[in-house]
CSV table of C-alpha atoms in Angstrom, one decimal:
chain,number,residue,atom,x,y,z
K,1,MET,CA,-63.1,66.8,29.1
K,2,ASN,CA,-62.1,63.7,26.8
K,3,ARG,CA,-58.6,62.8,27.7
K,4,ASP,CA,-58.3,60.1,25.1
K,5,VAL,CA,-58.8,61.7,21.6
K,6,ILE,CA,-59.8,59.9,18.3
K,7,LEU,CA,-58.6,62.3,15.6
K,8,THR,CA,-60.0,62.1,12.1
K,9,CYS,CA,-58.4,63.7,9.0
K,10,ALA,CA,-61.1,64.3,6.4
K,11,VAL,CA,-58.4,64.5,3.6
K,12,THR,CA,-60.5,65.9,0.6
K,13,GLY,CA,-64.2,66.1,0.6
K,14,SER,CA,-66.6,66.9,-2.0
K,15,GLY,CA,-66.9,70.6,-2.4
K,16,ASP,CA,-65.1,73.2,-4.6
K,17,SER,CA,-61.8,73.3,-2.5
K,18,HIS,CA,-60.1,72.0,-5.9
K,19,LEU,CA,-60.8,75.4,-7.3
K,20,LYS,CA,-59.3,77.4,-4.4
K,21,HIS,CA,-56.2,75.1,-3.3
K,22,PRO,CA,-53.6,74.1,-6.0
K,23,ASN,CA,-53.1,70.6,-4.2
K,24,VAL,CA,-56.2,69.2,-3.0
K,25,PRO,CA,-56.2,65.3,-3.4
K,26,SER,CA,-58.0,64.3,-6.3
K,27,THR,CA,-56.6,60.8,-7.9
K,28,PRO,CA,-56.9,57.6,-6.1
K,29,GLN,CA,-53.2,57.6,-5.5
K,30,GLN,CA,-53.2,61.1,-4.3
K,31,ILE,CA,-56.2,60.7,-1.9
K,32,ALA,CA,-54.6,57.3,-0.6
K,33,GLU,CA,-51.3,58.9,0.0
K,34,ALA,CA,-53.2,61.8,1.9
K,35,ALA,CA,-54.6,59.5,4.2
K,36,ILE,CA,-51.4,57.5,4.8
K,37,GLY,CA,-49.6,60.5,5.5
K,38,ALA,CA,-52.2,62.0,7.8
K,39,ALA,CA,-52.2,58.4,9.4
K,40,LYS,CA,-48.2,58.9,9.9
K,41,ALA,CA,-48.8,62.1,11.5
K,42,GLY,CA,-51.5,60.9,14.2
K,43,ALA,CA,-54.8,60.5,12.5
K,44,ALA,CA,-56.4,57.2,13.9
K,45,VAL,CA,-59.3,57.6,11.0
K,46,ALA,CA,-59.1,58.9,7.4
K,47,HIS,CA,-62.4,59.9,6.2
K,48,ILE,CA,-62.8,59.7,2.4
K,49,HIS,CA,-64.3,61.0,-0.6
K,50,VAL,CA,-63.4,60.2,-4.1
K,51,ARG,CA,-62.8,62.9,-7.1
K,52,GLU,CA,-62.2,62.5,-10.7
K,53,ALA,CA,-58.7,63.3,-12.1
K,54,ASP,CA,-59.7,67.0,-12.5
K,55,GLY,CA,-60.8,67.4,-8.9
K,56,THR,CA,-64.7,67.0,-9.7
K,57,PRO,CA,-66.4,65.3,-7.0
K,58,SER,CA,-67.4,61.7,-7.6
K,59,ARG,CA,-69.1,58.8,-6.2
K,60,ARG,CA,-67.7,56.1,-9.0
K,61,LEU,CA,-67.4,52.7,-7.3
K,62,GLU,CA,-64.0,52.0,-8.9
K,63,LEU,CA,-62.5,55.0,-7.5
K,64,TYR,CA,-63.2,54.1,-4.0
K,65,GLU,CA,-62.2,50.5,-4.8
K,66,GLU,CA,-58.7,51.8,-6.1
K,67,THR,CA,-58.4,54.2,-3.3
K,68,VAL,CA,-58.9,52.0,-0.5
K,69,ASP,CA,-56.8,49.1,-2.1
K,70,ILE,CA,-53.7,51.5,-2.2
K,71,ILE,CA,-54.2,52.1,1.5
K,72,ARG,CA,-54.8,48.5,2.5
K,73,GLN,CA,-51.6,47.3,0.4
K,74,SER,CA,-49.5,49.9,2.1
K,75,GLY,CA,-49.7,48.2,5.4
K,76,THR,CA,-50.7,51.6,7.1
K,77,ASP,CA,-52.8,51.1,10.2
K,78,VAL,CA,-55.5,53.6,9.6
K,79,ILE,CA,-59.3,53.2,10.2
K,80,ILE,CA,-60.9,53.9,6.9
K,81,ASN,CA,-64.2,55.9,7.0
K,82,LEU,CA,-66.0,56.0,3.6
K,83,THR,CA,-68.5,58.8,2.9
K,84,THR,CA,-72.1,57.9,1.7
K,85,GLY,CA,-73.2,61.5,1.3
K,86,MET,CA,-73.0,61.6,-2.5
K,87,GLY,CA,-76.1,61.3,-4.6
K,88,GLY,CA,-78.4,63.5,-2.6
K,89,ASP,CA,-78.0,66.9,-4.2
K,90,TYR,CA,-81.2,68.8,-5.4
K,91,VAL,CA,-81.0,71.9,-7.2
K,92,GLU,CA,-84.0,73.8,-8.1
K,93,HIS,CA,-84.9,74.2,-11.8
K,94,PRO,CA,-85.2,77.8,-12.6
K,95,ASP,CA,-88.4,77.6,-14.3
K,96,ASP,CA,-90.0,74.6,-12.4
K,97,PRO,CA,-89.4,73.6,-8.8
K,98,THR,CA,-90.8,70.1,-9.4
K,99,VAL,CA,-87.8,69.1,-11.9
K,100,PHE,CA,-84.2,68.7,-10.8
K,101,GLY,CA,-82.3,71.6,-12.2
K,102,PRO,CA,-78.8,71.6,-13.6
K,103,GLY,CA,-76.4,70.5,-10.8
K,104,SER,CA,-78.5,67.9,-9.4
K,105,ASP,CA,-77.4,64.6,-8.4
K,106,MET,CA,-80.0,62.3,-6.8
K,107,VAL,CA,-79.7,58.4,-6.5
K,108,SER,CA,-81.3,55.8,-4.6
K,109,PRO,CA,-80.1,54.7,-1.1
K,110,ALA,CA,-78.9,51.3,-2.5
K,111,GLU,CA,-76.6,53.4,-5.1
K,112,ARG,CA,-75.5,55.6,-2.3
K,113,VAL,CA,-74.1,52.8,-0.2
K,114,LYS,CA,-73.2,50.2,-2.8
K,115,HIS,CA,-69.4,51.0,-2.5
K,116,ILE,CA,-69.8,50.3,1.3
K,117,GLU,CA,-71.4,46.9,0.6
K,118,LYS,CA,-68.6,46.0,-1.7
K,119,ILE,CA,-65.7,47.5,0.0
K,120,LYS,CA,-66.6,47.1,3.7
K,121,PRO,CA,-64.9,49.8,5.3
K,122,GLU,CA,-64.7,49.8,9.2
K,123,ILE,CA,-66.7,53.0,9.4
K,124,CYS,CA,-68.9,54.8,7.0
K,125,THR,CA,-70.9,58.2,7.5
K,126,LEU,CA,-74.7,58.6,7.2
K,127,ASP,CA,-76.0,62.4,6.7
K,128,CYS,CA,-79.0,61.7,8.6
K,129,GLY,CA,-81.3,64.1,7.4
K,130,SER,CA,-82.3,66.8,4.8
K,131,PHE,CA,-80.8,70.4,5.0
K,132,ASN,CA,-80.4,73.6,2.8
K,133,TYR,CA,-76.9,73.9,1.7
K,134,LYS,CA,-76.4,77.3,-0.1
K,135,ALA,CA,-78.1,76.9,-3.4
K,136,THR,CA,-78.2,73.1,-3.0
K,137,THR,CA,-80.6,70.9,-0.8
K,138,TYR,CA,-79.4,67.8,0.3
K,139,LEU,CA,-82.0,65.3,0.6
K,140,ALA,CA,-82.4,62.3,2.4
K,141,THR,CA,-85.7,61.5,3.6
K,142,TYR,CA,-86.6,59.1,6.7
K,143,ALA,CA,-87.5,56.4,4.2
K,144,MET,CA,-84.0,56.8,2.8
K,145,LEU,CA,-82.2,56.8,5.9
K,146,GLN,CA,-84.0,53.4,7.1
K,147,GLU,CA,-82.9,51.8,3.9
K,148,SER,CA,-79.3,53.2,4.1
K,149,ALA,CA,-79.0,52.1,7.9
K,150,ARG,CA,-80.3,48.6,7.3
K,151,ARG,CA,-77.9,48.0,4.5
K,152,ILE,CA,-74.8,49.7,6.2
K,153,THR,CA,-75.7,47.5,9.2
K,154,ALA,CA,-76.0,44.2,7.1
K,155,ALA,CA,-72.7,45.0,5.6
K,156,GLY,CA,-71.1,44.8,9.2
K,157,VAL,CA,-70.0,48.5,8.9
K,158,LEU,CA,-70.0,50.9,11.9
K,159,ALA,CA,-72.0,54.1,11.1
K,160,GLU,CA,-70.9,57.5,11.9
K,161,ILE,CA,-73.9,59.9,12.0
K,162,GLU,CA,-73.2,63.3,10.4
K,163,ALA,CA,-75.5,65.5,12.4
K,164,PHE,CA,-76.2,69.1,10.9
K,165,GLU,CA,-78.7,70.0,13.4
K,166,LEU,CA,-80.8,68.6,16.2
K,167,GLY,CA,-83.5,66.9,14.2
K,168,HIS,CA,-80.7,64.6,12.6
K,169,ILE,CA,-79.9,63.1,15.9
K,170,TRP,CA,-83.5,62.3,16.7
K,171,GLN,CA,-83.8,60.6,13.6
K,172,ALA,CA,-80.7,58.9,14.5
K,173,LYS,CA,-82.0,57.8,17.9
K,174,GLU,CA,-84.8,56.4,16.3
K,175,LEU,CA,-83.0,54.2,13.9
K,176,ILE,CA,-81.0,53.0,16.7
K,177,GLY,CA,-84.1,52.3,18.7
K,178,LYS,CA,-85.5,50.3,16.0
K,179,GLY,CA,-82.3,48.2,15.5
K,180,LEU,CA,-81.5,49.5,12.0
K,181,LEU,CA,-78.3,51.0,13.3
K,182,SER,CA,-76.0,49.8,15.9
K,183,GLU,CA,-75.9,51.1,19.6
K,184,LYS,CA,-72.1,51.4,19.0
K,185,THR,CA,-73.1,54.3,16.2
K,186,ILE,CA,-70.7,57.2,16.3
K,187,PHE,CA,-71.9,60.9,16.1
K,188,GLN,CA,-70.2,63.8,14.2
K,189,LEU,CA,-71.5,67.0,15.0
K,190,CYS,CA,-71.0,69.2,11.9
K,191,MET,CA,-71.1,72.8,13.1
K,192,GLY,CA,-71.0,76.0,11.1
K,193,ILE,CA,-72.0,74.5,7.6
K,194,PRO,CA,-74.7,76.6,6.1
K,195,TYR,CA,-77.4,76.2,6.9
K,196,GLY,CA,-77.4,73.9,9.7
K,197,ALA,CA,-76.3,74.6,13.0
K,198,GLU,CA,-74.0,77.4,13.7
K,199,ALA,CA,-70.8,77.1,15.3
K,200,THR,CA,-71.4,78.3,18.7
K,201,VAL,CA,-70.5,76.9,22.2
K,202,ASP,CA,-74.3,76.9,23.0
K,203,ASN,CA,-75.1,74.8,19.9
K,204,LEU,CA,-72.3,72.4,20.4
K,205,VAL,CA,-73.4,71.9,24.0
K,206,ALA,CA,-77.2,71.5,23.2
K,207,MET,CA,-76.4,68.8,20.3
K,208,ARG,CA,-74.0,66.9,22.5
K,209,ASN,CA,-76.8,66.9,25.2
K,210,ALA,CA,-79.4,65.2,22.6
K,211,LEU,CA,-76.9,62.3,21.9
K,212,PRO,CA,-77.6,59.0,23.2
K,213,GLN,CA,-76.1,58.3,26.7
K,214,GLY,CA,-72.6,57.0,26.3
K,215,ALA,CA,-72.1,57.7,22.7
K,216,ASN,CA,-68.8,58.2,21.0
K,217,TRP,CA,-69.0,61.4,19.3
K,218,GLY,CA,-67.0,64.5,18.0
K,219,ALA,CA,-67.5,67.7,16.3
K,220,PHE,CA,-65.8,70.1,13.7
K,221,SER,CA,-66.3,73.2,12.0
K,222,ILE,CA,-64.9,74.7,8.8
K,223,GLY,CA,-62.5,77.5,7.8
K,224,ARG,CA,-60.8,79.4,10.5
K,225,GLU,CA,-63.4,77.7,13.0
K,226,GLN,CA,-61.6,74.4,12.5
K,227,TYR,CA,-59.5,74.4,15.5
K,228,PRO,CA,-61.7,76.7,18.0
K,229,MET,CA,-64.1,73.9,17.4
K,230,MET,CA,-62.1,70.9,17.7
K,231,ALA,CA,-60.8,72.3,21.1
K,232,GLN,CA,-64.3,73.1,22.2
K,233,ALA,CA,-65.5,69.5,21.4
K,234,ILE,CA,-62.5,67.8,23.4
K,235,ILE,CA,-63.3,70.0,26.3
K,236,ALA,CA,-66.9,69.1,25.9
K,237,GLY,CA,-66.1,65.5,25.9
K,238,GLY,CA,-65.5,64.5,22.2
K,239,ASN,CA,-63.3,63.4,19.8
K,240,ALA,CA,-61.5,65.7,16.9
K,241,ARG,CA,-61.6,66.2,13.1
K,242,VAL,CA,-59.5,68.2,10.9
K,243,GLY,CA,-58.5,68.0,7.0
K,244,LEU,CA,-58.6,69.8,3.7
K,245,GLU,CA,-62.2,68.9,3.2
K,246,ASP,CA,-63.2,71.4,6.2
K,247,ASN,CA,-60.4,73.9,6.1
K,248,ILE,CA,-57.5,74.7,3.2
K,249,TYR,CA,-55.3,76.9,5.3
K,250,ILE,CA,-52.5,76.2,7.8
K,251,ALA,CA,-52.2,80.0,8.6
K,252,LYS,CA,-53.8,83.1,7.0
K,253,GLY,CA,-53.3,82.8,3.3
K,254,GLU,CA,-51.0,79.8,3.4
K,255,PHE,CA,-52.2,76.5,1.9
K,256,ALA,CA,-52.0,73.5,4.3
K,257,THR,CA,-51.4,69.8,3.6
K,258,ASN,CA,-53.5,67.2,5.4
K,259,GLU,CA,-50.3,66.1,7.3
K,260,GLN,CA,-49.7,69.9,8.5
K,261,LEU,CA,-53.3,69.9,9.7
K,262,VAL,CA,-53.0,66.9,11.6
K,263,GLU,CA,-49.7,67.7,13.1
K,264,LYS,CA,-51.1,71.0,14.4
K,265,ALA,CA,-54.2,69.1,15.8
K,266,VAL,CA,-51.8,66.7,17.6
K,267,ARG,CA,-49.9,69.4,19.4
K,268,MET,CA,-53.0,71.1,20.3
K,269,ILE,CA,-54.8,68.0,21.7
K,270,ARG,CA,-51.7,67.2,23.8
K,271,ASP,CA,-51.2,70.6,25.1
K,272,LEU,CA,-54.7,70.3,26.3
K,273,GLY,CA,-53.4,67.6,28.3
K,274,ALA,CA,-54.9,64.9,26.4
K,275,ASN,CA,-53.8,62.0,24.5
K,276,VAL,CA,-54.0,61.3,20.8
K,277,LEU,CA,-55.2,57.4,20.2
K,278,THR,CA,-53.6,55.2,17.9
K,279,PRO,CA,-55.8,53.5,15.3
K,280,ALA,CA,-55.7,50.2,17.6
K,281,GLU,CA,-56.8,52.3,20.7
K,282,ALA,CA,-59.6,53.9,18.7
K,283,ARG,CA,-60.9,50.7,17.7
K,284,LYS,CA,-61.0,49.3,21.1
K,285,LYS,CA,-62.7,52.7,22.3
K,286,LEU,CA,-65.3,52.4,19.4
K,287,GLY,CA,-65.7,48.7,20.0
K,288,ILE,CA,-64.6,47.6,16.3
K,289,VAL,CA,-62.4,44.9,15.0
K,290,LYS,CA,-59.8,45.6,12.2
């Protein structure tokens, strides 16, 4: 069991939750305030996507810059973790599978990580491989991953691997072995996302056992499986993640805020007999400098 837990809050994500929840953070001010509130509630890390004012997922550099600037100027001590997952969506054209269909959003690795190179957060995610996601396929070829990893490392940013299945861990280990990613690379096991690894104990343990020896890792799942998976991850030696990106309810039929989700997580972690690390303690555990 992990007795010293790093708690991440994924505050908004890039899904369609803004169509289901009336108060999903969308503007830079709202997303920054959500990250600050989550930190005050006990999260050491804020995982951040950006959106347009109407809630539409976005990857515009200026939105990342504004959001991070507000957090940094607030003086709130929270580890900033930015996504690099946008720009890899392939939607099949109904008449020709060789053509990108409506809803596709494909850009180069350089475009996917340009906000990382400019802003230099302490951590950024790297979705380490392709997989089917409902009607969309997320594309991240091995060549794309190598370029992304090289750029992230050159920027002095610690990568957090988002692993949706075992092959993603395998690819990440090769990137580490080639020196393209740091040996301190973090792993986030993404459980229950269609159609990656199902959210089962067996799958969690199998993916944990495939990780590099001594790696810092965590796991999460979505919807009503958010807290059961959080508890299983901690018991299995990992860290924790909650937030509106993954689950929009605090109780059945009751919309949550990020602060409420973090507060519940903190209570559960402590009830399990573990400590919730501060951002400073989390940096020490991860081997990073503010």
